[in-house]
Structure formats: structure tokens, C-alpha cells
């Protein structure tokens, strides 16, 4: 009884607020004092044409969702559409946008970045601009018309690459927070389990355990061997479960997407234009400070590890020359393994963190803006 009255009040409120001339309901039965709202057998349906959408950072994406009535209605209606988001990294479901007809409101990080498409009657697709690394997860499209309430979900995944990262001093030096910062400093973000799992399916094999975004510690194994869990284990993503975020130290799995201008420090990605990673070696090899100067003189910066991985994976960068990177490591990207170019598998190969006076070439990064 209470619930039903509150509903009616809410409905009246909505109706007044929107001043829609005719009332929402075909059939409003009072009868036996048991006030029930009926929809005269009209059913609301909601679905999505795509259960998952893949995109890259900086992209504009559309998450499909549509609703319709059965039997079809003669006059159009404006139900309430609500999109919410369950981050892939874990955490609470948060509101993205609420819309009734052409009026809508967006929330939090999504403010000003999302709208409902409304290309045809019943189109409730969510259009999101300037996709960020941490926008991945499950998006929930809920349509409410009176007591009818139907919903569907769309997963948003980013195309990108997962890479293991360790502290310059060696393995198992990173707390969870330090791991998060290490990824951000290298133009990436903590990988989610589904990103690591996808990479494992694509062949990522790493014998050291690393933090993931949800605070668990795991490692992907495609070729079990003795120092790596033993011969007896089946290949898979092995988990140590949740570890203590401050006390325990591991490596980390970072996730990097397109060669976006990465302005994590500015809080927002400012540009939609991708950048470029390239190898630079003037007439001589350089120590770390000379390498930094060389990139600067070329109107660029020393590339971050995430940018080199993204260039290797997404732009198929292949170069058999080891070069300095922003974190003081020396690496090189190989997509076509060949003789005298290191291991027989494709990958970004590493010489670790040599002393800064050692001499190498350098990988520079130019953002899209600097390219223009
Ligand atoms: C995304 O949409 C915005 C505005 O709607 C537009 O300015 C921008 O160029 C689009 N970006 C891409 C990558 O299509
Ligand atoms: C996502 O990352 C941006 C920076 O790229 C940050 O400003 C924002 O707070 C993050 N959003 C969430 C929900 O963590
Ligand atoms: C690199 O070489 C320059 C001289 O060309 C020197 O001044 C600088 O200290 C060296 N830096 C490092 C890190 O060795």
C-alpha cells in the first residue's frame, strides 16, 4: 500500500515536472481500494544489439540499447532511461546518465561526455566521447515506464596491450599504490583481470606475479615449467588472491591503449589525436641525459614503456635496436622475430635498467598535436 502510493506520487511528480499533457497509463484501476497501476497487457522490451563493444582510448563509442512495446503503441511514450556503470576494476556501480525524452543529466566523470543517441523511436544507445583507459566495464541500460522496468547490459572493452612491469631495483618491489603509480607514469593503467586473461589467451607468459586493478595478484602461464609453479600445473592465469595493499610487494600488470596524449596528471585526456613512437639515433649513441635532449631537440619526449608497447602491438613497430625509455630502461620492439634480434617470439624485449652513463639509441614519442 505504502509503496504503491509512493509510486503514484513519484509518477505524478514526473508528469508535472515534464508537463506531458496526457497521463501515462491506459488503464488506471481503482476498483476495490487496492490501487494498482496496469498497462493493459502492453509489455516493455529492452535489448542491445551487441553484448560487447571494443574501442580504443580517445574514441567515441556507441553502446547500443533499444526499447519497444508489444503490442505496438499508437502514441509515442517517453519512458525514463538510466545508464549506470560497473567498473571493470571493481567497485560500486555508479550512475552515468538519466534521460526522459530529450532531457538528460550525466554524472561524475561522465558529465559532458555522454548522451542518448535517439536516432529512431526507442533508441536509447549511449554515445560516449573521448574514451578513457578506465572507462571499461559493464554498462547497464535500464528503461522504466511506470511499473515496467526492463534492462540489458553492454560490456565496454578497450583494445590495447597488457605488459608486465617491475621496479628498477628488480622483482617484487611494488606495493599496490606504487604499482598503480608505476603504470600511470608509463602512460598506462593497472590491468583488469579480463585484460590479463585476454592477453594470456593471446600467449602472454610471465613467471612473476603482478598486481591487478582489483587488488589481486596473479600471473599468466602458457608454458608451465619448474621455477614457475612446476611442470604439473596446467597453463592458466594463476592467482595468489587478494594481497595486503600496503605490506605485500609484487610486480604489476599494466594496460596501455592507443598512443594517446596521456595527460593522467591533468586528469583528462585532452586530445583525440594519436601520437607516434620512433627510434632516434643521431650519429652516435647516447647516455640517458643525452637521449632526453635528443628527443627534445626533435620536438618530442622520451617514450614511456606503455607507449612503446602500444606502438609494438597496435602500430606493429619493429626495430632491432635497443633504445632508452623514459623510466631509464632499455628495450626494443620486435614483431617479426629474426636471427640476431633476441628471443624467437615477438615482444618488447628488455635489457633492464642499465647505468645511465651507458650509450644507446632512444625511442621518442611525439603526440598527435606535436605531429601536426
Ligand atoms: C568525437 O566526438 C566529438 C564531438 O561529438 C568530436 O569533436 C570528435 O572529433 C570525435 N572524435 C573522434 C575520434 O571521432
Ligand atoms: C579515470 O582516469 C582519469 C584520468 O585519466 C581520472 O581523472 C578519473 O578520476 C578516473 N576515473 C575513475 C572513475 O577512476
Ligand atoms: C652524459 O654525457 C654528458 C657529456 O656528453 C655528461 O655531461 C653527462 O653527465 C652524462 N650523463 C650521464 C647520466 O652519464
mmCIF file with all atom_site columns, C-alpha atoms in Angstrom, residues 167-305:
data_model
loop_
_atom_site.group_PDB
_atom_site.id
_atom_site.type_symbol
_atom_site.label_atom_id
_atom_site.label_alt_id
_atom_site.label_comp_id
_atom_site.label_asym_id
_atom_site.label_entity_id
_atom_site.label_seq_id
_atom_site.pdbx_PDB_ins_code
_atom_site.Cartn_x
_atom_site.Cartn_y
_atom_site.Cartn_z
_atom_site.occupancy
_atom_site.B_iso_or_equiv
_atom_site.pdbx_formal_charge
_atom_site.auth_seq_id
_atom_site.auth_comp_id
_atom_site.auth_asym_id
_atom_site.auth_atom_id
_atom_site.pdbx_PDB_model_num
ATOM 1   C CA . UNK A 1 167 ? 60.680 -1.712  -10.326 1.00 0.00 ? 167 UNK A CA 1
ATOM 2   C CA . UNK A 1 168 ? 64.205 -0.639  -11.473 1.00 0.00 ? 168 UNK A CA 1
ATOM 3   C CA . UNK A 1 169 ? 65.616 -2.413  -8.402  1.00 0.00 ? 169 UNK A CA 1
ATOM 4   C CA . UNK A 1 170 ? 64.194 -5.731  -9.558  1.00 0.00 ? 170 UNK A CA 1
ATOM 5   C CA . UNK A 1 171 ? 61.324 -8.096  -8.908  1.00 0.00 ? 171 UNK A CA 1
ATOM 6   C CA . UNK A 1 172 ? 58.737 -7.717  -6.171  1.00 0.00 ? 172 UNK A CA 1
ATOM 7   C CA . UNK A 1 173 ? 59.331 -4.147  -5.043  1.00 0.00 ? 173 UNK A CA 1
ATOM 8   C CA . UNK A 1 174 ? 55.892 -2.639  -5.667  1.00 0.00 ? 174 UNK A CA 1
ATOM 9   C CA . UNK A 1 175 ? 53.071 -2.155  -3.172  1.00 0.00 ? 175 UNK A CA 1
ATOM 10  C CA . UNK A 1 176 ? 49.612 -1.788  -4.737  1.00 0.00 ? 176 UNK A CA 1
ATOM 11  C CA . UNK A 1 177 ? 49.807 2.016   -4.675  1.00 0.00 ? 177 UNK A CA 1
ATOM 12  C CA . UNK A 1 178 ? 53.341 2.052   -6.075  1.00 0.00 ? 178 UNK A CA 1
ATOM 13  C CA . UNK A 1 179 ? 52.160 -0.353  -8.790  1.00 0.00 ? 179 UNK A CA 1
ATOM 14  C CA . UNK A 1 180 ? 49.311 1.983   -9.695  1.00 0.00 ? 180 UNK A CA 1
ATOM 15  C CA . UNK A 1 181 ? 51.720 4.931   -9.904  1.00 0.00 ? 181 UNK A CA 1
ATOM 16  C CA . UNK A 1 182 ? 54.261 2.937   -11.915 1.00 0.00 ? 182 UNK A CA 1
ATOM 17  C CA . UNK A 1 183 ? 51.624 2.157   -14.565 1.00 0.00 ? 183 UNK A CA 1
ATOM 18  C CA . UNK A 1 184 ? 50.415 5.763   -14.687 1.00 0.00 ? 184 UNK A CA 1
ATOM 19  C CA . UNK A 1 185 ? 53.964 7.065   -15.069 1.00 0.00 ? 185 UNK A CA 1
ATOM 20  C CA . UNK A 1 186 ? 54.381 4.740   -18.042 1.00 0.00 ? 186 UNK A CA 1
ATOM 21  C CA . UNK A 1 187 ? 51.249 6.001   -19.869 1.00 0.00 ? 187 UNK A CA 1
ATOM 22  C CA . UNK A 1 188 ? 49.089 3.091   -18.788 1.00 0.00 ? 188 UNK A CA 1
ATOM 23  C CA . UNK A 1 189 ? 46.740 1.902   -16.083 1.00 0.00 ? 189 UNK A CA 1
ATOM 24  C CA . UNK A 1 190 ? 46.560 -1.180  -13.840 1.00 0.00 ? 190 UNK A CA 1
ATOM 25  C CA . UNK A 1 191 ? 45.286 -4.080  -15.964 1.00 0.00 ? 191 UNK A CA 1
ATOM 26  C CA . UNK A 1 192 ? 41.982 -5.715  -15.109 1.00 0.00 ? 192 UNK A CA 1
ATOM 27  C CA . UNK A 1 193 ? 41.594 -9.467  -14.799 1.00 0.00 ? 193 UNK A CA 1
ATOM 28  C CA . UNK A 1 194 ? 39.737 -9.704  -18.117 1.00 0.00 ? 194 UNK A CA 1
ATOM 29  C CA . UNK A 1 195 ? 42.519 -7.775  -19.863 1.00 0.00 ? 195 UNK A CA 1
ATOM 30  C CA . UNK A 1 196 ? 45.141 -10.118 -18.391 1.00 0.00 ? 196 UNK A CA 1
ATOM 31  C CA . UNK A 1 197 ? 43.037 -13.142 -19.283 1.00 0.00 ? 197 UNK A CA 1
ATOM 32  C CA . UNK A 1 198 ? 42.690 -11.920 -22.878 1.00 0.00 ? 198 UNK A CA 1
ATOM 33  C CA . UNK A 1 199 ? 46.478 -11.441 -23.078 1.00 0.00 ? 199 UNK A CA 1
ATOM 34  C CA . UNK A 1 200 ? 47.055 -14.894 -21.669 1.00 0.00 ? 200 UNK A CA 1
ATOM 35  C CA . UNK A 1 201 ? 44.821 -16.296 -24.430 1.00 0.00 ? 201 UNK A CA 1
ATOM 36  C CA . UNK A 1 202 ? 46.982 -14.374 -26.908 1.00 0.00 ? 202 UNK A CA 1
ATOM 37  C CA . UNK A 1 203 ? 50.090 -16.035 -25.457 1.00 0.00 ? 203 UNK A CA 1
ATOM 38  C CA . UNK A 1 204 ? 51.348 -13.826 -22.612 1.00 0.00 ? 204 UNK A CA 1
ATOM 39  C CA . UNK A 1 205 ? 53.582 -15.969 -20.427 1.00 0.00 ? 205 UNK A CA 1
ATOM 40  C CA . UNK A 1 206 ? 55.145 -14.355 -17.366 1.00 0.00 ? 206 UNK A CA 1
ATOM 41  C CA . UNK A 1 207 ? 56.640 -16.119 -14.436 1.00 0.00 ? 207 UNK A CA 1
ATOM 42  C CA . UNK A 1 208 ? 56.402 -13.309 -11.889 1.00 0.00 ? 208 UNK A CA 1
ATOM 43  C CA . UNK A 1 209 ? 53.245 -12.374 -10.058 1.00 0.00 ? 209 UNK A CA 1
ATOM 44  C CA . UNK A 1 210 ? 51.865 -8.865  -10.508 1.00 0.00 ? 210 UNK A CA 1
ATOM 45  C CA . UNK A 1 211 ? 49.122 -6.646  -9.119  1.00 0.00 ? 211 UNK A CA 1
ATOM 46  C CA . UNK A 1 212 ? 45.850 -6.213  -10.995 1.00 0.00 ? 212 UNK A CA 1
ATOM 47  C CA . UNK A 1 213 ? 43.339 -3.378  -10.688 1.00 0.00 ? 213 UNK A CA 1
ATOM 48  C CA . UNK A 1 214 ? 41.121 -5.333  -8.288  1.00 0.00 ? 214 UNK A CA 1
ATOM 49  C CA . UNK A 1 215 ? 43.917 -5.751  -5.720  1.00 0.00 ? 215 UNK A CA 1
ATOM 50  C CA . UNK A 1 216 ? 44.579 -9.397  -6.542  1.00 0.00 ? 216 UNK A CA 1
ATOM 51  C CA . UNK A 1 217 ? 47.991 -10.733 -7.539  1.00 0.00 ? 217 UNK A CA 1
ATOM 52  C CA . UNK A 1 218 ? 48.199 -13.121 -10.486 1.00 0.00 ? 218 UNK A CA 1
ATOM 53  C CA . UNK A 1 219 ? 50.441 -14.423 -13.230 1.00 0.00 ? 219 UNK A CA 1
ATOM 54  C CA . UNK A 1 220 ? 49.681 -15.776 -16.697 1.00 0.00 ? 220 UNK A CA 1
ATOM 55  C CA . UNK A 1 221 ? 51.302 -19.046 -17.683 1.00 0.00 ? 221 UNK A CA 1
ATOM 56  C CA . UNK A 1 222 ? 51.129 -20.632 -21.095 1.00 0.00 ? 222 UNK A CA 1
ATOM 57  C CA . UNK A 1 223 ? 54.173 -22.902 -20.659 1.00 0.00 ? 223 UNK A CA 1
ATOM 58  C CA . UNK A 1 224 ? 54.382 -24.335 -17.141 1.00 0.00 ? 224 UNK A CA 1
ATOM 59  C CA . UNK A 1 225 ? 57.904 -25.195 -16.028 1.00 0.00 ? 225 UNK A CA 1
ATOM 60  C CA . UNK A 1 226 ? 59.666 -25.918 -12.796 1.00 0.00 ? 226 UNK A CA 1
ATOM 61  C CA . UNK A 1 227 ? 60.569 -22.474 -11.429 1.00 0.00 ? 227 UNK A CA 1
ATOM 62  C CA . UNK A 1 228 ? 57.149 -21.260 -12.469 1.00 0.00 ? 228 UNK A CA 1
ATOM 63  C CA . UNK A 1 229 ? 54.682 -23.296 -10.456 1.00 0.00 ? 229 UNK A CA 1
ATOM 64  C CA . UNK A 1 230 ? 56.034 -26.652 -11.624 1.00 0.00 ? 230 UNK A CA 1
ATOM 65  C CA . UNK A 1 231 ? 55.569 -28.938 -14.601 1.00 0.00 ? 231 UNK A CA 1
ATOM 66  C CA . UNK A 1 232 ? 52.440 -30.492 -13.162 1.00 0.00 ? 232 UNK A CA 1
ATOM 67  C CA . UNK A 1 233 ? 50.331 -27.358 -13.403 1.00 0.00 ? 233 UNK A CA 1
ATOM 68  C CA . UNK A 1 234 ? 48.027 -26.736 -16.322 1.00 0.00 ? 234 UNK A CA 1
ATOM 69  C CA . UNK A 1 235 ? 48.517 -23.487 -18.241 1.00 0.00 ? 235 UNK A CA 1
ATOM 70  C CA . UNK A 1 236 ? 46.292 -20.693 -16.969 1.00 0.00 ? 236 UNK A CA 1
ATOM 71  C CA . UNK A 1 237 ? 46.149 -17.441 -15.108 1.00 0.00 ? 237 UNK A CA 1
ATOM 72  C CA . UNK A 1 238 ? 47.328 -18.336 -11.593 1.00 0.00 ? 238 UNK A CA 1
ATOM 73  C CA . UNK A 1 239 ? 46.102 -16.267 -8.694  1.00 0.00 ? 239 UNK A CA 1
ATOM 74  C CA . UNK A 1 240 ? 47.553 -15.563 -5.256  1.00 0.00 ? 240 UNK A CA 1
ATOM 75  C CA . UNK A 1 241 ? 44.216 -13.955 -4.453  1.00 0.00 ? 241 UNK A CA 1
ATOM 76  C CA . UNK A 1 242 ? 43.903 -10.610 -2.720  1.00 0.00 ? 242 UNK A CA 1
ATOM 77  C CA . UNK A 1 243 ? 47.065 -9.406  -1.052  1.00 0.00 ? 243 UNK A CA 1
ATOM 78  C CA . UNK A 1 244 ? 47.670 -6.699  1.503   1.00 0.00 ? 244 UNK A CA 1
ATOM 79  C CA . UNK A 1 245 ? 47.726 -3.447  -0.479  1.00 0.00 ? 245 UNK A CA 1
ATOM 80  C CA . UNK A 1 246 ? 50.485 -1.801  1.593   1.00 0.00 ? 246 UNK A CA 1
ATOM 81  C CA . UNK A 1 247 ? 52.502 -4.664  3.021   1.00 0.00 ? 247 UNK A CA 1
ATOM 82  C CA . UNK A 1 248 ? 52.879 -7.037  0.128   1.00 0.00 ? 248 UNK A CA 1
ATOM 83  C CA . UNK A 1 249 ? 55.166 -6.347  -2.800  1.00 0.00 ? 249 UNK A CA 1
ATOM 84  C CA . UNK A 1 250 ? 54.991 -7.713  -6.315  1.00 0.00 ? 250 UNK A CA 1
ATOM 85  C CA . UNK A 1 251 ? 55.454 -6.683  -9.935  1.00 0.00 ? 251 UNK A CA 1
ATOM 86  C CA . UNK A 1 252 ? 52.483 -5.246  -11.812 1.00 0.00 ? 252 UNK A CA 1
ATOM 87  C CA . UNK A 1 253 ? 50.480 -5.790  -14.985 1.00 0.00 ? 253 UNK A CA 1
ATOM 88  C CA . UNK A 1 254 ? 49.773 -2.525  -16.753 1.00 0.00 ? 254 UNK A CA 1
ATOM 89  C CA . UNK A 1 255 ? 47.394 -1.884  -19.625 1.00 0.00 ? 255 UNK A CA 1
ATOM 90  C CA . UNK A 1 256 ? 48.129 0.533   -22.438 1.00 0.00 ? 256 UNK A CA 1
ATOM 91  C CA . UNK A 1 257 ? 45.792 1.503   -25.261 1.00 0.00 ? 257 UNK A CA 1
ATOM 92  C CA . UNK A 1 258 ? 46.284 3.796   -28.263 1.00 0.00 ? 258 UNK A CA 1
ATOM 93  C CA . UNK A 1 259 ? 49.164 6.226   -28.488 1.00 0.00 ? 259 UNK A CA 1
ATOM 94  C CA . UNK A 1 260 ? 47.060 8.849   -26.853 1.00 0.00 ? 260 UNK A CA 1
ATOM 95  C CA . UNK A 1 261 ? 48.419 12.063  -25.444 1.00 0.00 ? 261 UNK A CA 1
ATOM 96  C CA . UNK A 1 262 ? 48.448 10.822  -21.930 1.00 0.00 ? 262 UNK A CA 1
ATOM 97  C CA . UNK A 1 263 ? 47.605 13.535  -19.513 1.00 0.00 ? 263 UNK A CA 1
ATOM 98  C CA . UNK A 1 264 ? 46.772 11.463  -16.460 1.00 0.00 ? 264 UNK A CA 1
ATOM 99  C CA . UNK A 1 265 ? 48.293 14.254  -14.411 1.00 0.00 ? 265 UNK A CA 1
ATOM 100 C CA . UNK A 1 266 ? 45.902 16.738  -15.979 1.00 0.00 ? 266 UNK A CA 1
ATOM 101 C CA . UNK A 1 267 ? 43.017 14.474  -15.052 1.00 0.00 ? 267 UNK A CA 1
ATOM 102 C CA . UNK A 1 268 ? 41.575 14.272  -18.549 1.00 0.00 ? 268 UNK A CA 1
ATOM 103 C CA . UNK A 1 269 ? 42.751 13.172  -21.924 1.00 0.00 ? 269 UNK A CA 1
ATOM 104 C CA . UNK A 1 270 ? 42.965 16.410  -23.811 1.00 0.00 ? 270 UNK A CA 1
ATOM 105 C CA . UNK A 1 271 ? 43.351 15.281  -27.358 1.00 0.00 ? 271 UNK A CA 1
ATOM 106 C CA . UNK A 1 272 ? 41.832 12.705  -29.635 1.00 0.00 ? 272 UNK A CA 1
ATOM 107 C CA . UNK A 1 273 ? 44.792 12.615  -31.937 1.00 0.00 ? 273 UNK A CA 1
ATOM 108 C CA . UNK A 1 274 ? 47.070 9.606   -31.642 1.00 0.00 ? 274 UNK A CA 1
ATOM 109 C CA . UNK A 1 275 ? 50.819 10.003  -31.359 1.00 0.00 ? 275 UNK A CA 1
ATOM 110 C CA . UNK A 1 276 ? 53.843 8.225   -32.734 1.00 0.00 ? 276 UNK A CA 1
ATOM 111 C CA . UNK A 1 277 ? 56.789 6.318   -31.254 1.00 0.00 ? 277 UNK A CA 1
ATOM 112 C CA . UNK A 1 278 ? 60.024 6.182   -33.260 1.00 0.00 ? 278 UNK A CA 1
ATOM 113 C CA . UNK A 1 279 ? 63.640 5.210   -32.831 1.00 0.00 ? 279 UNK A CA 1
ATOM 114 C CA . UNK A 1 280 ? 66.167 8.031   -32.893 1.00 0.00 ? 280 UNK A CA 1
ATOM 115 C CA . UNK A 1 281 ? 69.887 7.673   -33.128 1.00 0.00 ? 281 UNK A CA 1
ATOM 116 C CA . UNK A 1 282 ? 71.900 10.628  -34.278 1.00 0.00 ? 282 UNK A CA 1
ATOM 117 C CA . UNK A 1 283 ? 75.479 9.908   -35.465 1.00 0.00 ? 283 UNK A CA 1
ATOM 118 C CA . UNK A 1 284 ? 76.410 8.406   -32.077 1.00 0.00 ? 284 UNK A CA 1
ATOM 119 C CA . UNK A 1 285 ? 74.787 6.501   -29.228 1.00 0.00 ? 285 UNK A CA 1
ATOM 120 C CA . UNK A 1 286 ? 73.817 8.447   -26.116 1.00 0.00 ? 286 UNK A CA 1
ATOM 121 C CA . UNK A 1 287 ? 73.762 8.251   -22.356 1.00 0.00 ? 287 UNK A CA 1
ATOM 122 C CA . UNK A 1 288 ? 70.373 8.825   -20.701 1.00 0.00 ? 288 UNK A CA 1
ATOM 123 C CA . UNK A 1 289 ? 70.641 12.628  -20.388 1.00 0.00 ? 289 UNK A CA 1
ATOM 124 C CA . UNK A 1 290 ? 71.837 12.989  -23.977 1.00 0.00 ? 290 UNK A CA 1
ATOM 125 C CA . UNK A 1 291 ? 68.940 10.772  -25.092 1.00 0.00 ? 291 UNK A CA 1
ATOM 126 C CA . UNK A 1 292 ? 66.443 13.036  -23.318 1.00 0.00 ? 292 UNK A CA 1
ATOM 127 C CA . UNK A 1 293 ? 67.974 16.070  -25.040 1.00 0.00 ? 293 UNK A CA 1
ATOM 128 C CA . UNK A 1 294 ? 67.917 14.353  -28.441 1.00 0.00 ? 294 UNK A CA 1
ATOM 129 C CA . UNK A 1 295 ? 64.164 13.712  -28.225 1.00 0.00 ? 295 UNK A CA 1
ATOM 130 C CA . UNK A 1 296 ? 63.543 17.262  -27.021 1.00 0.00 ? 296 UNK A CA 1
ATOM 131 C CA . UNK A 1 297 ? 65.555 18.733  -29.872 1.00 0.00 ? 297 UNK A CA 1
ATOM 132 C CA . UNK A 1 298 ? 63.384 16.641  -32.183 1.00 0.00 ? 298 UNK A CA 1
ATOM 133 C CA . UNK A 1 299 ? 60.224 18.218  -30.721 1.00 0.00 ? 299 UNK A CA 1
ATOM 134 C CA . UNK A 1 300 ? 59.377 15.048  -28.788 1.00 0.00 ? 300 UNK A CA 1
ATOM 135 C CA . UNK A 1 301 ? 59.860 13.306  -25.441 1.00 0.00 ? 301 UNK A CA 1
ATOM 136 C CA . UNK A 1 302 ? 61.490 10.032  -24.492 1.00 0.00 ? 302 UNK A CA 1
ATOM 137 C CA . UNK A 1 303 ? 58.785 7.372   -24.981 1.00 0.00 ? 303 UNK A CA 1
ATOM 138 C CA . UNK A 1 304 ? 57.177 5.773   -21.949 1.00 0.00 ? 304 UNK A CA 1
ATOM 139 C CA . UNK A 1 305 ? 57.051 1.997   -21.636 1.00 0.00 ? 305 UNK A CA 1
#
